[in-house]
Coordinates of C-alpha atoms in Angstrom, one line a residue:
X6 CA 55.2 118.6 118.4
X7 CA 54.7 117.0 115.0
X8 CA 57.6 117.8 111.8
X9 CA 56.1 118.5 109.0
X10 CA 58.1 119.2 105.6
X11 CA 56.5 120.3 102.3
X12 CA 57.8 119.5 99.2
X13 CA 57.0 122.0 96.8
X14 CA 56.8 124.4 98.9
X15 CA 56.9 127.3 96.4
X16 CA 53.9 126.4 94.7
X17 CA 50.5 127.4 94.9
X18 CA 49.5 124.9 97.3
X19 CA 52.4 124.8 99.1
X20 CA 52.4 128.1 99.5
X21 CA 48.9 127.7 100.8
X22 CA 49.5 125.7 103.7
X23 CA 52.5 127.4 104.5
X24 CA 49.6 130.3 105.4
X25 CA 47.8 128.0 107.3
X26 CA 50.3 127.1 109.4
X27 CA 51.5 130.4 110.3
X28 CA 49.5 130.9 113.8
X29 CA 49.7 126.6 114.7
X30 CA 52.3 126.1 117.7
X31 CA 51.8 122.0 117.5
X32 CA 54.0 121.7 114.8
X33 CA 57.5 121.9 113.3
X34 CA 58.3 122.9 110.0
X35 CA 61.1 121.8 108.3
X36 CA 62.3 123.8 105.3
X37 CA 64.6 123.4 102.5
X38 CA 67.0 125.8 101.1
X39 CA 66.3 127.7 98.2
X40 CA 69.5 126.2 96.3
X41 CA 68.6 122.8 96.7
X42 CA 65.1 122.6 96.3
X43 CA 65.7 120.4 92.9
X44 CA 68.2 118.2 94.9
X45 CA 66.8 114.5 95.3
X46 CA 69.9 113.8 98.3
X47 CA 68.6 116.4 100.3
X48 CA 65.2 116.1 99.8
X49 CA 65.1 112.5 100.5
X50 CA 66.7 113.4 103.8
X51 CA 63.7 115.6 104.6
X52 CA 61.3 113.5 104.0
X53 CA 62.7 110.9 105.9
X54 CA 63.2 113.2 108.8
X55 CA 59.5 114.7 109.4
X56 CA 56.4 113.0 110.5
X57 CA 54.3 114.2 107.7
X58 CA 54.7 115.2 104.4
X59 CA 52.8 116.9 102.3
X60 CA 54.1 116.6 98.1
X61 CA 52.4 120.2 96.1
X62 CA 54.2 118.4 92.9
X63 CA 53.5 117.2 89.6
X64 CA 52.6 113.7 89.4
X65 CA 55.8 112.3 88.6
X66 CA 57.7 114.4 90.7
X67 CA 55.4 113.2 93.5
X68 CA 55.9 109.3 92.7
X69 CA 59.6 110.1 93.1
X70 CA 59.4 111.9 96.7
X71 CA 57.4 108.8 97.7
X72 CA 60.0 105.9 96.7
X73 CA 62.7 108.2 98.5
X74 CA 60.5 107.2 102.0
X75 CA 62.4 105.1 104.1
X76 CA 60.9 105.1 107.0
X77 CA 58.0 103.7 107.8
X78 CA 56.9 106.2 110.3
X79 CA 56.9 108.8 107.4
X80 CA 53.0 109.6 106.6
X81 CA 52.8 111.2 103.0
X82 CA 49.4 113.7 102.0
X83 CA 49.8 113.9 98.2
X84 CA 48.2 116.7 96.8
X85 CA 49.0 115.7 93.1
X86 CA 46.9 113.6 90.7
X87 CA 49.5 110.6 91.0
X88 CA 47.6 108.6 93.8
X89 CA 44.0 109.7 93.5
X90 CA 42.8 106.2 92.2
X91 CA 45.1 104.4 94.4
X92 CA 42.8 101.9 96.6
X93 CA 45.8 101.7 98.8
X94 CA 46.2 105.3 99.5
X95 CA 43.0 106.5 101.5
X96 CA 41.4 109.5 99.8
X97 CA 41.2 113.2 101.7
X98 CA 37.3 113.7 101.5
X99 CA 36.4 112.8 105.3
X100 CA 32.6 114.0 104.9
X101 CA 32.3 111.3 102.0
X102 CA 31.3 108.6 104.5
X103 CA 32.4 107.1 108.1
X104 CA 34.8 104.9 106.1
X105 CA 36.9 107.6 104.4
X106 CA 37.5 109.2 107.1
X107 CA 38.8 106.5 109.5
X108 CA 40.9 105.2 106.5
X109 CA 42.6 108.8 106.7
X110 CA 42.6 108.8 110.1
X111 CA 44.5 105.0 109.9
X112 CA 46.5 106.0 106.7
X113 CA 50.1 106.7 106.1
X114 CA 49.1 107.3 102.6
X115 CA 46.5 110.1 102.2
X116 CA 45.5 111.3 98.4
X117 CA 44.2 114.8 98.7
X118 CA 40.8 115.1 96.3
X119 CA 40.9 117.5 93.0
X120 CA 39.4 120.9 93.7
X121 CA 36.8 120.3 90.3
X122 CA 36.6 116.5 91.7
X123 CA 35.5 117.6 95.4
X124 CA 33.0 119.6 93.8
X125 CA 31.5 116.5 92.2
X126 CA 32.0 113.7 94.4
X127 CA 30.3 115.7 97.2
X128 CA 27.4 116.1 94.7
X129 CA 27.6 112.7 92.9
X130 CA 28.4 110.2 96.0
X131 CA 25.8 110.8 97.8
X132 CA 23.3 110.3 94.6
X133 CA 24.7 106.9 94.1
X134 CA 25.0 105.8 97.7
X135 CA 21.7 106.3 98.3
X136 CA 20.3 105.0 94.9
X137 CA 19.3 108.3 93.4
X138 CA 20.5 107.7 90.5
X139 CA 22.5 104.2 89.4
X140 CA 26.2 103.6 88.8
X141 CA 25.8 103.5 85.1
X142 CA 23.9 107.0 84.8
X143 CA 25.1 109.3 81.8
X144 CA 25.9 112.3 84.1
X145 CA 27.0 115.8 83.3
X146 CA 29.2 117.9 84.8
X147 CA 29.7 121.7 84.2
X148 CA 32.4 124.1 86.6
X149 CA 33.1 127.6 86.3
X150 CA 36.4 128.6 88.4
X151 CA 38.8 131.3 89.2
X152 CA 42.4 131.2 87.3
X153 CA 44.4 130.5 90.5
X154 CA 44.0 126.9 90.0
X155 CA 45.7 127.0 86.6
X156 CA 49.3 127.4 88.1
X157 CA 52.0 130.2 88.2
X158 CA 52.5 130.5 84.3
X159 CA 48.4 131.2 84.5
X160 CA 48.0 133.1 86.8
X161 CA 51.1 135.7 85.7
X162 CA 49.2 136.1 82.2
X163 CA 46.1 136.8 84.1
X164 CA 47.1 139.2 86.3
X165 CA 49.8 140.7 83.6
X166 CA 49.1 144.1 81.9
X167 CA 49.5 142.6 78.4
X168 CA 46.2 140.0 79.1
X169 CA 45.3 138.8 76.1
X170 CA 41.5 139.8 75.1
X171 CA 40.1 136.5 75.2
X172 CA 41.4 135.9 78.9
X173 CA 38.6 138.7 79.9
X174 CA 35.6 136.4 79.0
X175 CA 35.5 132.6 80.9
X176 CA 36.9 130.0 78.7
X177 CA 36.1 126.9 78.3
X178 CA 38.8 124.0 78.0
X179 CA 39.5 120.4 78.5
X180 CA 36.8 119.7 75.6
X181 CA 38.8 116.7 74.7
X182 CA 36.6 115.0 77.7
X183 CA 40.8 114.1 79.2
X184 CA 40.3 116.7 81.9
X185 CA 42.9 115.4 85.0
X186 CA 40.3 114.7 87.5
X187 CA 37.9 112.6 85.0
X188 CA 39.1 109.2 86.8
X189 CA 39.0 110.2 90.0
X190 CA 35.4 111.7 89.8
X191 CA 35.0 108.5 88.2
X192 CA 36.2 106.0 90.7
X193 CA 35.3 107.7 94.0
X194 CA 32.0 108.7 93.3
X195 CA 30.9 105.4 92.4
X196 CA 30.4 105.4 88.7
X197 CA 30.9 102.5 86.2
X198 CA 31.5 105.2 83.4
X199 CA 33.5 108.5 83.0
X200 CA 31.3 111.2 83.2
X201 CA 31.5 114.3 80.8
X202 CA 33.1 117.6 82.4
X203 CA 32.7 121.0 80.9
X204 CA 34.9 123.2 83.1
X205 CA 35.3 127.2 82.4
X206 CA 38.3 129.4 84.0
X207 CA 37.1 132.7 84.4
X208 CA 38.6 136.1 85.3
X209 CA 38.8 135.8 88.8
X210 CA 41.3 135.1 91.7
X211 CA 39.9 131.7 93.3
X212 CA 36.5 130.2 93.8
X213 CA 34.5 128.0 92.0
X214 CA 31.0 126.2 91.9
X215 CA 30.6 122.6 90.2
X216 CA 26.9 121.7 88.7
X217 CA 25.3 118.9 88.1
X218 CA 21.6 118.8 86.0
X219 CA 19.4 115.8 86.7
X220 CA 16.4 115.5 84.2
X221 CA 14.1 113.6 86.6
X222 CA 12.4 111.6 83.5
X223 CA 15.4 109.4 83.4
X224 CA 15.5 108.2 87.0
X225 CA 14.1 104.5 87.6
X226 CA 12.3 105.8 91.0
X227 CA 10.6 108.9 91.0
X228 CA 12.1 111.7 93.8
X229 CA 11.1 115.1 94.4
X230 CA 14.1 117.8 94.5
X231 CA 13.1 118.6 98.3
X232 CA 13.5 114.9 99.2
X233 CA 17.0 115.2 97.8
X234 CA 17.5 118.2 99.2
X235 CA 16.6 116.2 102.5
X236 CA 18.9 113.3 101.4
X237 CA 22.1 115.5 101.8
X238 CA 21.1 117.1 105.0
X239 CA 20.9 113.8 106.2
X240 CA 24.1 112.4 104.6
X241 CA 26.0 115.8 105.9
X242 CA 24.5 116.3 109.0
X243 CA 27.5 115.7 111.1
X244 CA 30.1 117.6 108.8
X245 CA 31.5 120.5 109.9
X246 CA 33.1 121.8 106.6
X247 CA 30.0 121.0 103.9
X248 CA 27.4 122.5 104.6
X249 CA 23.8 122.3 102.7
X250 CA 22.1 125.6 102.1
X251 CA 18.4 126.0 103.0
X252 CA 16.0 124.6 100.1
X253 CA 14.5 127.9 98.2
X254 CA 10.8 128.0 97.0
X255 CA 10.4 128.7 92.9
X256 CA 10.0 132.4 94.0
X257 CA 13.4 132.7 95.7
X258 CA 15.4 130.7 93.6
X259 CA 14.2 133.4 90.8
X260 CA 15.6 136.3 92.6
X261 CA 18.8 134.4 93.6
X262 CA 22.2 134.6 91.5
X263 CA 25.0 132.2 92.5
X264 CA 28.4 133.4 92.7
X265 CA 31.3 131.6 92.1
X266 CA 33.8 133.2 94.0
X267 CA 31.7 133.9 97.3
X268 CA 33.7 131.5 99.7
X269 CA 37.5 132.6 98.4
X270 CA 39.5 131.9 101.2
X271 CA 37.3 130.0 103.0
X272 CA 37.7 125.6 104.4
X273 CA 33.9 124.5 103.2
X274 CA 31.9 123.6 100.6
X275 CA 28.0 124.6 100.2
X276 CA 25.7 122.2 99.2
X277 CA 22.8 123.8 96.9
X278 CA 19.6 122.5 95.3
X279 CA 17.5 124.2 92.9
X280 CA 15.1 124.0 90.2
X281 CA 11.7 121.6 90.4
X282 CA 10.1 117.9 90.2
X283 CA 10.8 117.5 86.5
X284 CA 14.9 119.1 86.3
X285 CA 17.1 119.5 89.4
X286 CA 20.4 121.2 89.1
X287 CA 22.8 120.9 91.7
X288 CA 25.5 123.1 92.6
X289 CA 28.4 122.4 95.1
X290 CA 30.3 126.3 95.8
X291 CA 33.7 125.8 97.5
X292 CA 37.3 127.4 97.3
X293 CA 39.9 125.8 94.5
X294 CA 42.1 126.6 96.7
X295 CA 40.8 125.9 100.0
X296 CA 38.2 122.7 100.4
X297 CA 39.8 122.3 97.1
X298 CA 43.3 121.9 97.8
X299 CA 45.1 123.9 101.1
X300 CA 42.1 123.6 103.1
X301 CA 41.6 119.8 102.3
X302 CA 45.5 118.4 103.0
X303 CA 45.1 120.4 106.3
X304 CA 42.4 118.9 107.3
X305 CA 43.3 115.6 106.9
X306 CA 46.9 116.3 108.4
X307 CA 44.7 117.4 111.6
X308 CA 42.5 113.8 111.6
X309 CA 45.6 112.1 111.4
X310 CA 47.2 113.7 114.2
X311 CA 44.1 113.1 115.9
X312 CA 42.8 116.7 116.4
X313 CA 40.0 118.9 116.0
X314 CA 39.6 118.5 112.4
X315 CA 38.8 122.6 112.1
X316 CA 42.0 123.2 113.0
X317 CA 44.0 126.2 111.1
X318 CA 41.1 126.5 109.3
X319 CA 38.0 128.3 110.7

């Protein structure tokens, strides 16, 4: 049996995979006491006494709990920002290729992926790895979500009685082009320049779908949006928590709305492909708080133990 001891454990994530861990017999969980939750003594002592930990902090906060790790059998999964772009920390998107996933597996360092940023890399990766589009395309990025991922100040105005009137329609933000997750889709999805990011919080609990428009015009080789649509089938066929919908004629696609907040609660992300020859959007639907965060540390806790990755979570 495995100890486990999550710092920032009151937060959303934390909280999270707390809820994931509630039916699991093969582990222990450590816990901290309410009063000392900001004390640095006591949690250096529980990191230092589990087998895994997982930081739900902010960034700094998180580079803190880490240079409290004494031990070298302690094996950190960092769900903050800090360690994202870290080439020494081995990044929580197994599905991404053979090699991420048996650098997680390997790992005592394991940087758990941005909910907008798994989204786009599971969209984006694939383009570049297999020379859809080049390292140096100008791409676009748009991403409506639910307010949970916003944090507890958020999601108290949201669901408060006094809800401002703009806070009923989606909102878009970050239009600086300095959204959080910018480097990381960057870096990990092989691109040589930031890509813009439009992202819109809507009124809804969790959920989210990330889109990505490719004007076929500007590719240097000509591809058809079924043989992308075959592309990820073939670059997820062995994933058990992405999964790429069934490729819709012109016909279906018109009658077909897609939701952002269909797979709330659920460990997977759904690969879609729509429009034509000439304009292909792609859509990846998954759960901010699920694929997107929770879901994601879990599942890379369970490689590293060397289990059935599913574990907890289907």
């Amino acid at each position: 049996m495995v100890k486990i001891y999550i710092d920032g454990q009151e937060g959303t994530t934390g909280l999270k995979i707390l809820e994931r861990f509630k039916d699991r017999n093969d582990i222990q969980l450590i816990r901290i006491s309410e009063d000392k939750r900001k004390d640095s003594d006591e949690r250096a002592r529980l990191i230092n006494s589990a087998d895994f930990v997982f930081l739900c902090l902010p960034d700094d906060a998180s580079r803190e709990a880490v240079s409290f790790v004494d031990n070298d059998h302690v094996r950190i999964i960092d769900a903050s920002t800090a360690h994202r772009t870290n080439p020494d920390w081995a990044y929580g998107f197994p599905e991404l290729s053979p090699e991420h996933r048996e650098k997680i597996r390997k790992s005592n360092r394991v940087a758990v992926p941005g909910c907008y940023a798994s989204g786009f890399a599971s969209i984006v990766y694939p383009l570049v790895k297999n020379n859809i589009i080049s390292d140096d395309y100008p791409v676009f990025a748009y991403a409506t979500s639910g307010y949970s991922g916003a944090g507890k100040k958020a999601i108290a105005v949201y669901e408060s009685a006094e809800k401002p009137f703009e806070f009923n329609s989606p909102r878009q933000y970050a239009l600086s082009q300095e959204h959080k997750h910018l480097p990381e889709m960057q870096v990990i999805s092989g691109l040589k320049y930031k890509p813009m990011f439009n992202p819109i919080i809507c009124d809804y609990f969790s959920g989210m779908v990330v889109s990505v428009p490719i004007q076929t015009r500007t590719l240097a080789n000509a591809v058809t949006s079924e043989q992308v649509h075959e592309m990820y089938k073939n670059h997820y066929a062995d994933a058990k928590l992405v999964e790429v919908m069934p490729f819709m004629s012109c016909e279906e696609q018109k009658k077909f709305f897609l939701a952002s907040n269909t797979l709330s609660g659920l460990n997977k992300i759904q690969i879609f492909v729509f429009g034509d020859d000439e304009q292909i959007l792609l859509c990846a639907r998954l759960d901010n708080l699920g694929k997107g965060a929770s879901g994601a540390a879990v599942q890379c806790l369970n490689i590293m133990m060397g289990i059935d990755e599913t574990t907890g979570l289907v």
